[in-house]
C-alpha positions in Angstrom: 99.7 107.1 168.1 99.2 109.2 171.2 101.8 111.6 172.5 102.2 109.4 175.6 102.8 106.3 173.5 105.5 108.2 171.5 107.2 109.2 174.8 107.2 105.6 176.0 108.5 104.3 172.7 111.3 107.0 172.8 112.2 106.1 176.3 112.4 102.3 175.5 114.2 102.7 172.1 117.3 100.5 171.9 119.9 103.1 170.9 122.9 100.8 171.3 121.8 98.6 168.4 121.2 101.5 166.1 124.5 101.8 164.2 123.5 104.9 162.2 122.7 106.8 165.4 125.9 105.6 167.1 128.1 106.7 164.1 126.5 110.1 164.0 126.7 110.5 167.7 130.4 109.7 167.8 131.2 112.2 165.1 129.1 114.9 166.8 130.8 114.4 170.2 134.2 114.8 168.6 133.4 118.3 167.7 132.1 119.2 171.2 134.7 120.5 173.7 133.7 121.1 177.4 135.6 122.3 180.4 136.2 119.5 183.1 133.5 120.9 185.5 130.7 120.9 183.0 131.6 117.8 180.9 129.1 115.3 182.5 126.1 117.7 182.5 126.7 119.0 179.0 127.2 115.5 177.7 123.8 114.4 179.0 122.1 117.4 177.5 123.8 117.0 174.2 123.0 113.2 174.2 119.3 113.9 174.9 119.1 116.5 172.1 120.8 114.2 169.7 118.4 111.4 170.5 115.4 113.7 170.1 116.6 115.0 166.7 117.3 111.5 165.4 114.0 110.0 166.7 111.9 112.9 165.4 113.4 112.6 162.0 113.3 108.8 161.5 110.5 107.6 163.9 107.9 110.0 165.4 108.2 113.8 165.8 107.5 115.2 169.3 108.2 118.3 171.4 111.2 117.9 173.7 109.8 120.3 176.3 106.7 118.3 176.6 108.7 115.1 177.0 110.8 116.6 179.8 107.6 117.6 181.5 106.3 114.1 181.1 109.4 112.7 182.6 109.1 115.0 185.6 105.5 113.8 186.2 106.6 110.2 185.9 109.3 110.9 188.5 106.9 112.5 190.9 104.4 109.6 190.4 107.1 107.1 191.1 108.2 109.0 194.2 104.6 109.3 195.4 104.1 105.5 195.1 107.3 105.1 197.1 106.2 107.6 199.7 102.8 105.9 200.1 104.5 102.6 200.4 106.7 104.0 203.2 103.7 105.4 205.1 101.8 102.0 204.7 104.8 100.1 206.2 103.8 98.2 209.4 106.1 100.1 211.8 104.3 98.7 214.8 105.2 95.2 213.6 108.9 96.0 213.4 110.7 95.3 216.6 113.8 97.1 215.6 111.9 100.3 214.8 110.0 100.1 218.1 113.1 99.5 220.0 114.8 102.5 218.4 111.7 104.7 219.0 111.7 103.7 222.6 115.2 105.2 223.0 114.2 108.4 221.2 111.1 109.2 223.2 112.9 110.0 226.5 114.9 112.7 224.6 111.6 114.2 223.5 110.4 114.3 227.1 113.5 116.2 228.2 112.8 119.0 225.7 111.4 122.0 227.7 108.8 123.1 225.1 105.1 123.1 224.7 104.0 120.0 222.8 101.1 119.9 220.4 99.3 117.1 218.4 101.0 118.4 215.2 104.5 118.5 216.8 104.3 115.0 218.2 102.9 113.6 214.9 105.7 115.4 213.1 108.4 113.9 215.3 107.0 110.4 214.9 106.8 110.9 211.1 110.5 111.9 211.1 111.4 108.8 213.1 109.5 106.6 210.6 111.0 108.3 207.6 114.6 108.1 208.8 114.2 104.5 209.8 112.7 103.5 206.5 115.4 105.4 204.6 118.2 103.7 206.4 116.8 100.2 207.0 114.2 99.4 204.4 114.7 101.4 201.2 116.4 104.8 200.4 114.1 107.6 199.6 114.5 111.3 198.8 113.8 112.8 202.3 113.6 116.4 201.1 111.1 115.4 198.4 109.1 113.5 201.0 108.7 116.4 203.4 107.5 118.6 200.5 105.0 115.9 199.3 103.8 115.4 202.9 103.2 119.1 203.4 101.4 119.5 200.1 99.2 116.5 200.9 98.2 117.8 204.3 97.3 121.2 202.9 95.2 119.6 200.2 93.2 117.6 202.8 92.7 120.6 205.1 89.0 121.6 205.2 88.3 125.1 203.9 85.9 125.9 206.8 87.6 126.0 210.2 84.5 124.5 211.8 84.2 121.7 209.2 86.0 119.1 211.3 82.9 118.6 213.4 80.7 117.8 210.5 82.9 116.3 207.9 82.9 112.9 209.6 79.2 112.7 210.4 78.4 110.3 207.7 81.8 108.6 207.8 81.7 107.3 211.3 79.9 104.0 211.2 78.7 102.9 214.7 80.9 100.1 216.0 79.0 96.9 215.8 79.0 94.6 218.8 81.5 91.9 217.9 81.5 88.9 220.2 84.9 87.2 220.6 85.6 83.5 221.2 86.6 84.4 224.8 85.6 87.1 227.3 89.1 88.6 227.2 91.1 89.2 224.1 94.6 90.5 224.2 96.9 92.3 221.8 100.6 92.0 222.6 103.3 94.5 221.4 105.9 93.2 218.9 108.7 94.7 221.0 108.4 96.7 224.2 105.0 98.4 224.6 101.5 98.2 225.9 99.4 95.1 226.4 95.9 95.8 225.1 93.2 94.0 227.1 89.7 94.1 225.6 86.5 92.8 227.2 85.0 91.2 224.2 81.6 89.8 225.0 79.2 92.6 224.3 76.5 90.0 223.5 76.4 89.4 227.3 77.1 93.1 228.0 80.5 92.0 229.3 78.9 90.8 232.5 81.5 90.1 235.2 81.1 86.6 236.6 83.4 84.8 239.0 85.1 83.1 236.2 85.6 86.3 234.3 86.9 88.1 237.3 89.5 85.3 237.6 90.4 85.7 233.9 91.0 89.4 234.4 93.2 88.8 237.4 95.2 86.1 235.6 95.6 88.1 232.4 97.0 91.1 234.3 99.1 89.0 236.7 101.0 87.4 233.9 102.3 90.8 232.8 104.0 91.4 236.2 107.3 89.7 235.2 107.0 90.3 231.5 109.7 92.9 230.7 108.3 93.5 227.2 105.0 94.9 228.8 105.5 98.5 229.8 101.9 99.4 230.5 98.4 97.9 230.2 95.5 99.4 228.1 92.0 98.3 229.2 89.3 98.6 226.6 85.9 97.1 225.9 83.8 96.0 222.9 80.8 98.2 223.6 77.3 96.7 223.5 74.5 98.9 222.3 70.9 99.2 223.5 68.0 101.0 221.8 67.5 101.7 218.2 70.2 101.9 215.6 71.5 105.3 214.5 69.6 107.4 212.1 72.3 109.0 209.9 70.1 112.1 209.3 69.2 112.9 212.9 70.7 115.6 215.0 74.0 114.7 216.6 73.6 114.4 220.4 74.8 112.3 223.3 72.7 109.1 223.8 73.0 106.7 226.7 72.9 103.7 224.4 76.4 102.3 224.9 77.4 99.9 227.7 80.9 99.1 228.8 79.7 96.4 231.1 76.5 95.5 233.0 78.7 94.9 236.1 78.9 92.0 238.5 76.5 89.1 237.7 74.6 89.5 241.0 71.2 89.6 239.4 72.0 86.7 237.1 73.2 84.6 239.9 70.2 85.3 242.1 67.9 84.2 239.3 69.3 80.6 239.3 69.2 80.2 243.1 66.1 79.6 245.2 67.7 78.8 248.6 68.4 82.0 250.7 71.6 80.7 252.4 73.0 79.5 249.1 72.2 82.9 247.5 74.1 84.8 250.2 77.0 82.4 250.0 77.2 82.8 246.2 76.9 86.6 246.2 79.5 86.8 249.0 81.9 84.6 247.0 81.5 86.8 244.0 82.1 89.8 246.2 85.3 88.2 247.5 86.6 87.7 244.0 85.8 91.2 243.0 87.5 92.9 245.9 90.5 90.6 245.5 90.8 91.8 241.9 90.3 95.5 243.0 93.0 95.3 245.6 95.4 93.7 243.1 94.6 96.4 240.5 95.5 99.1 243.0 98.8 97.5 243.8 99.8 96.5 240.3 103.3 97.7 239.3 102.4 98.3 235.6 100.5 101.5 234.8 97.0 100.7 233.7 95.3 103.1 231.2 91.5 102.6 230.9 89.6 103.7 227.8 85.8 103.8 228.5 83.2 104.8 226.0 79.9 103.9 227.6 78.0 103.2 230.8 80.2 102.1 233.6 78.5 99.9 236.3 78.6 101.3 239.8 78.9 97.8 241.4 82.1 97.1 239.3 83.4 100.7 238.9 86.8 99.9 240.2 87.5 97.7 237.2 87.3 100.8 235.0 88.0 103.9 237.1 90.2 102.4 239.8 92.5 104.4 242.0 95.8 104.7 240.3 94.5 104.2 236.7 95.1 106.8 234.0 91.4 107.1 233.0 90.4 108.2 229.5 86.7 108.9 228.8 84.5 110.1 226.0 81.2 111.9 225.6 79.5 108.5 226.0 81.1 107.6 229.3 78.5 107.6 232.1 78.4 106.6 235.8 74.9 106.6 237.3 75.9 107.0 240.9 72.3 107.0 242.2 71.4 105.2 245.4 69.2 102.3 244.5 68.3 99.0 246.0 70.1 96.0 244.6 72.1 93.0 245.8 75.0 95.4 246.6 73.6 98.9 247.2 76.6 100.4 249.1 78.2 103.0 246.9 81.9 102.8 246.0 83.3 104.2 249.2 86.9 104.2 248.3 86.3 105.9 245.0 84.3 108.7 246.6 87.0 109.0 249.4 89.7 109.5 246.8 88.0 112.2 244.8 89.7 115.0 246.7 93.1 113.6 246.0 92.6 113.5 242.2 90.4 116.6 241.6 92.3 119.6 240.1 90.1 122.1 242.0 88.9 122.0 245.6 85.7 120.1 246.0 82.8 121.3 248.2 82.7 119.8 251.6 80.1 117.0 251.8 80.3 116.1 248.1 81.1 112.4 248.9 77.9 112.2 251.0 75.9 113.9 248.3 77.0 111.5 245.7 76.6 108.4 247.9 72.9 109.4 248.6 72.2 110.8 245.1 68.7 110.8 243.7 68.1 109.7 240.1 67.4 113.3 238.9 71.0 114.4 239.8 72.9 111.1 239.7 74.3 110.9 236.2 78.0 111.7 236.1 79.2 112.3 232.5 82.5 113.6 231.2 82.4 117.1 232.7 81.3 115.8 236.1 83.8 112.9 236.2 86.6 115.3 235.4 85.5 117.8 238.0 85.3 115.4 240.9 88.6 113.6 239.9 87.1 110.3 238.7 88.6 110.8 235.2 91.8 112.3 233.8 91.5 112.8 230.1 88.5 113.6 227.9 88.7 112.5 224.2 85.8 112.7 221.7 84.7 109.3 220.5 85.7 110.1 217.0 89.3 110.5 218.0 89.5 107.5 220.3 91.0 105.0 217.9 93.7 107.5 216.8 94.5 108.3 220.4 94.8 104.5 221.2 97.2 104.1 218.3 99.5 107.0 219.2 99.4 105.9 222.9 100.5 102.4 221.9 103.4 104.0 219.9 104.5 106.1 222.9 104.2 103.1 225.2 107.3 101.6 223.6 109.2 104.1 225.7 110.9 102.1 228.6 110.6 102.8 232.3 110.9 105.1 234.1 109.5 107.3 231.2 106.6 105.1 230.0 103.8 106.8 232.0 105.1 110.3 231.0 105.3 109.3 227.4 101.7 108.0 227.3 100.4 111.0 229.3 102.0 113.3 226.6 100.2 111.4 223.8 96.9 111.7 225.7 97.2 115.3 227.0 97.8 116.8 223.5 94.5 115.2 222.3 92.5 116.3 225.4 89.4 118.2 224.5 87.2 120.5 226.6 84.3 118.3 227.8 81.9 121.1 228.5 80.4 122.6 231.8 79.7 120.3 234.7 76.3 120.2 236.4 77.7 119.7 239.9 78.9 123.3 240.1 75.3 124.5 240.0 74.7 122.9 243.4 78.1 123.2 245.0 77.1 125.9 247.5 74.0 124.0 248.7 76.0 120.7 248.8 78.6 122.4 251.2 76.0 124.2 253.3 73.7 121.1 253.8 75.7 117.9 253.2 79.0 119.4 254.4 77.6 120.7 257.7 75.2 117.8 258.8 76.4 115.9 261.8 73.5 113.4 261.7 71.3 112.0 259.0 68.3 113.6 260.8 70.0 117.0 260.7 70.6 116.5 256.9 67.0 115.7 256.3 65.8 118.7 258.3 68.2 121.0 256.3 66.8 119.7 253.0 63.2 120.3 254.2 64.0 123.9 255.1 65.7 124.5 251.8 62.5 123.3 250.1 63.8 123.7 246.5 63.1 121.4 243.6 66.6 120.0 244.1 66.2 119.2 247.8 62.6 117.9 247.3 63.9 115.5 244.6 66.4 114.1 247.1 63.9 113.8 249.9 61.3 112.1 247.7 63.9 109.5 246.6 64.9 108.8 250.2 61.2 108.2 251.1 61.4 105.0 248.9 64.6 103.8 250.6 65.0 101.7 253.8 65.8 104.2 256.6 68.5 101.9 258.0 70.4 101.8 254.7 70.4 105.6 254.4 71.9 105.9 257.9 74.4 103.2 257.2 75.7 105.0 254.2 75.8 108.3 256.1 77.9 106.7 258.8 80.1 104.9 256.4 81.0 108.1 254.5 82.0 109.9 257.7 83.9 106.9 259.0 86.0 106.4 255.9 87.5 109.9 256.2 90.1 108.5 258.6 90.6 105.0 257.2 93.3 103.6 254.9 92.3 102.5 251.4 92.5 98.8 252.1 90.3 99.3 255.2 87.7 101.1 253.2 87.5 98.3 250.7 87.0 95.8 253.6 84.3 98.0 255.0 82.5 98.3 251.6 82.6 94.6 251.1 81.3 93.8 254.6 78.5 96.3 254.5 77.2 94.9 251.2 77.4 91.4 252.7 75.5 92.3 255.8 72.8 94.0 253.8 72.0 90.6 252.3 71.4 89.2 255.8 68.9 91.8 256.8 65.1 91.8 256.8 65.1 94.9 254.6 66.9 92.8 251.9 64.4 90.0 252.2 61.6 92.6 251.9 63.2 94.0 248.8 63.5 90.5 247.2 59.7 90.2 247.7 59.3 93.6 246.1 57.9 95.0 249.3 58.5 98.3 251.1 57.8 97.5 254.8 61.2 98.6 256.0 62.6 98.5 259.6 61.5 101.5 261.6 62.1 103.2 265.0 64.5 101.7 267.5 65.2 98.8 265.2 66.8 101.1 262.7 69.4 102.4 265.2 70.2 98.9 266.4 70.5 97.5 262.9 72.9 100.4 261.8 75.3 99.5 264.6 75.2 95.8 263.7 76.3 96.6 260.1 79.6 97.9 261.5 80.1 95.1 264.0 80.0 92.5 261.2 83.6 92.0 260.0 84.0 88.3 259.2 82.0 86.4 256.6 81.6 82.6 256.8 79.2 80.3 255.0 78.6 76.6 255.3 76.8 76.4 252.0 78.8 75.9 248.8 78.4 78.8 246.3 76.7 78.5 243.0 78.7 79.9 240.1 76.8 81.6 237.3 78.4 81.2 233.9 77.7 83.6 231.0 77.4 81.7 227.7 80.4 82.6 225.6 79.7 81.9 222.0 81.1 83.7 219.0 78.4 85.3 217.0 78.0 84.0 213.5 76.4 86.9 211.6 76.3 87.6 207.9 79.0 89.8 206.4 78.6 92.3 203.6 80.8 91.0 200.7 81.4 94.6 199.5 82.4 96.3 202.7 83.1 93.5 205.2 80.6 95.1 207.6 79.0 92.7 210.0 75.3 92.7 210.7 74.1 94.0 214.1 73.2 91.6 216.9 69.6 92.4 216.3 69.9 91.4 212.7 68.7 94.8 211.4 71.2 94.8 208.6 71.5 97.6 206.1 69.2 100.6 206.6 68.5 100.5 202.8 65.5 98.2 203.7 64.1 100.9 206.1 63.3 103.6 203.5 66.5 105.5 204.0 66.6 106.4 200.3 67.8 102.9 199.6 71.5 103.9 199.8 74.1 101.9 201.7 75.5 104.2 204.4 78.9 102.6 204.1 79.5 102.5 200.4 77.0 105.0 199.1 75.8 102.3 196.6 72.3 102.7 195.3 69.9 99.8 195.7 68.3 98.4 192.6 64.7 97.3 192.2 65.7 93.7 192.0 67.9 93.8 195.0 66.5 92.7 198.4 68.6 95.1 200.6 72.0 94.4 202.0 73.2 90.7 202.4 74.2 91.4 206.0 70.5 90.8 206.8 70.0 87.8 204.6 71.8 84.7 203.3 72.3 86.3 199.9 75.8 87.1 198.8 74.8 89.5 196.0 76.0 93.1 196.0 75.4 95.4 198.9 
């Protein structure tokens, strides 16, 4: 019999039915005299020694010190199970806990001290522990703090730089999951944030008229809902390009798409009549700017989390004025001027840059961005932060954790909700890196900031004659001269306009573009643009057009919403990619599943996510 089996038998022995032991014990206790203060303790010690002596003589001999150590280990194991059970408790599903936390958070905000990620997590852990102890099941709190500290120290990487690499092979690229509907929502159990997710990556979250209405209705419902303190906007990201090679160098790739934007191109492809096309695109524009205006005026704070390419023609849905905007290293806005069904840049967003930027911006930056060439048009995290189009930078690897803690802090009631969420975000903010715009700031100010006419701007760029200026001029050579001058005039005009007026102007300029000969020429893939006096006359006509009316009924393009039915790995639950690529074990990657680390066998035909098989992964 093993030592552990002897210990278990000793612990379970029925002492009360053993008359020999009881008789000997009573006689022994009669001879023992203790002072009142030590009676209970000494009695327990004497009893244990008596049991050990009796059991070792008549049953199995064992060492009492070893047994006491075994009991201590069993106690620690039992405590650890209870502590793990406490940490696994669904606190975000408990309305009473969330309500209590919401009352505690304002007191945290009043404390005049510097907050850190560790301190906030510690305070939340304390709140959970005290709640569990008082409401669910009593635990030894002092023992829990010691266990928690030991656990965190054990999990701490030895190398201070290891955190960058230790997750490299643990982060599985999020697979594009298509929901049953374009918008999925996650409501809080008590007071808190409503999470709204664009969940149709299969269609690149294209914004149709119907989907714009769905976004409006979803947010509008929250207006009178007292349980909703704030709104979180996220997207199921769609991917383009090849799947990730787990052995390749880690670098930023433009392969993630938040949304492909307004369905202007898709709508044009199903319409052959010119008048009907204009009517349909104008109708979509009306819906879009109606939503934009509502988002700006919405009483509930909106926090947007973007992790991919943001479309310029629908940028207000993700980086709108008044949003708290969280971005990652994959967030990208390609602001370049290019011909499309709506080529006018987001005038209001550019106009508001100076109000949100933490540092003074060079004069003429708005004009520079509005007329940007493709070589200098990509705005990533550092640039978006610099010009005030984003507020918080979070590495993608931390995004889910930040979402979770932000949801926790959103349980704080008004008027402290925004401050609580900002606290959670700010302590996770990371340096995004140097921005590219600073390289050209002096030239932007001297050329774009001083030009009084478009012709003067062109002349200044020619005189500069640098690679930077030549790239801009070469790009403009492919653009309609009228459109360039319209944008130049619009940027200057919006400096003295109210936000609502700027939106009206932006909408009307895009609409009028679709009525011009240049637009018709672009549809034919030509480049015979208006020239000479016609340019000046057409520029003025853009700004005289204020009302839009159509006698032709619009055609509404509908994106096909169908939930993807893709195979699922029975081992990991991982879904196949939309392209059906399945597990990389079929691609010569050492035949090892990147999720489980399981080795492929000779008889196995790869991972079942790429076939109908339900064998092992």
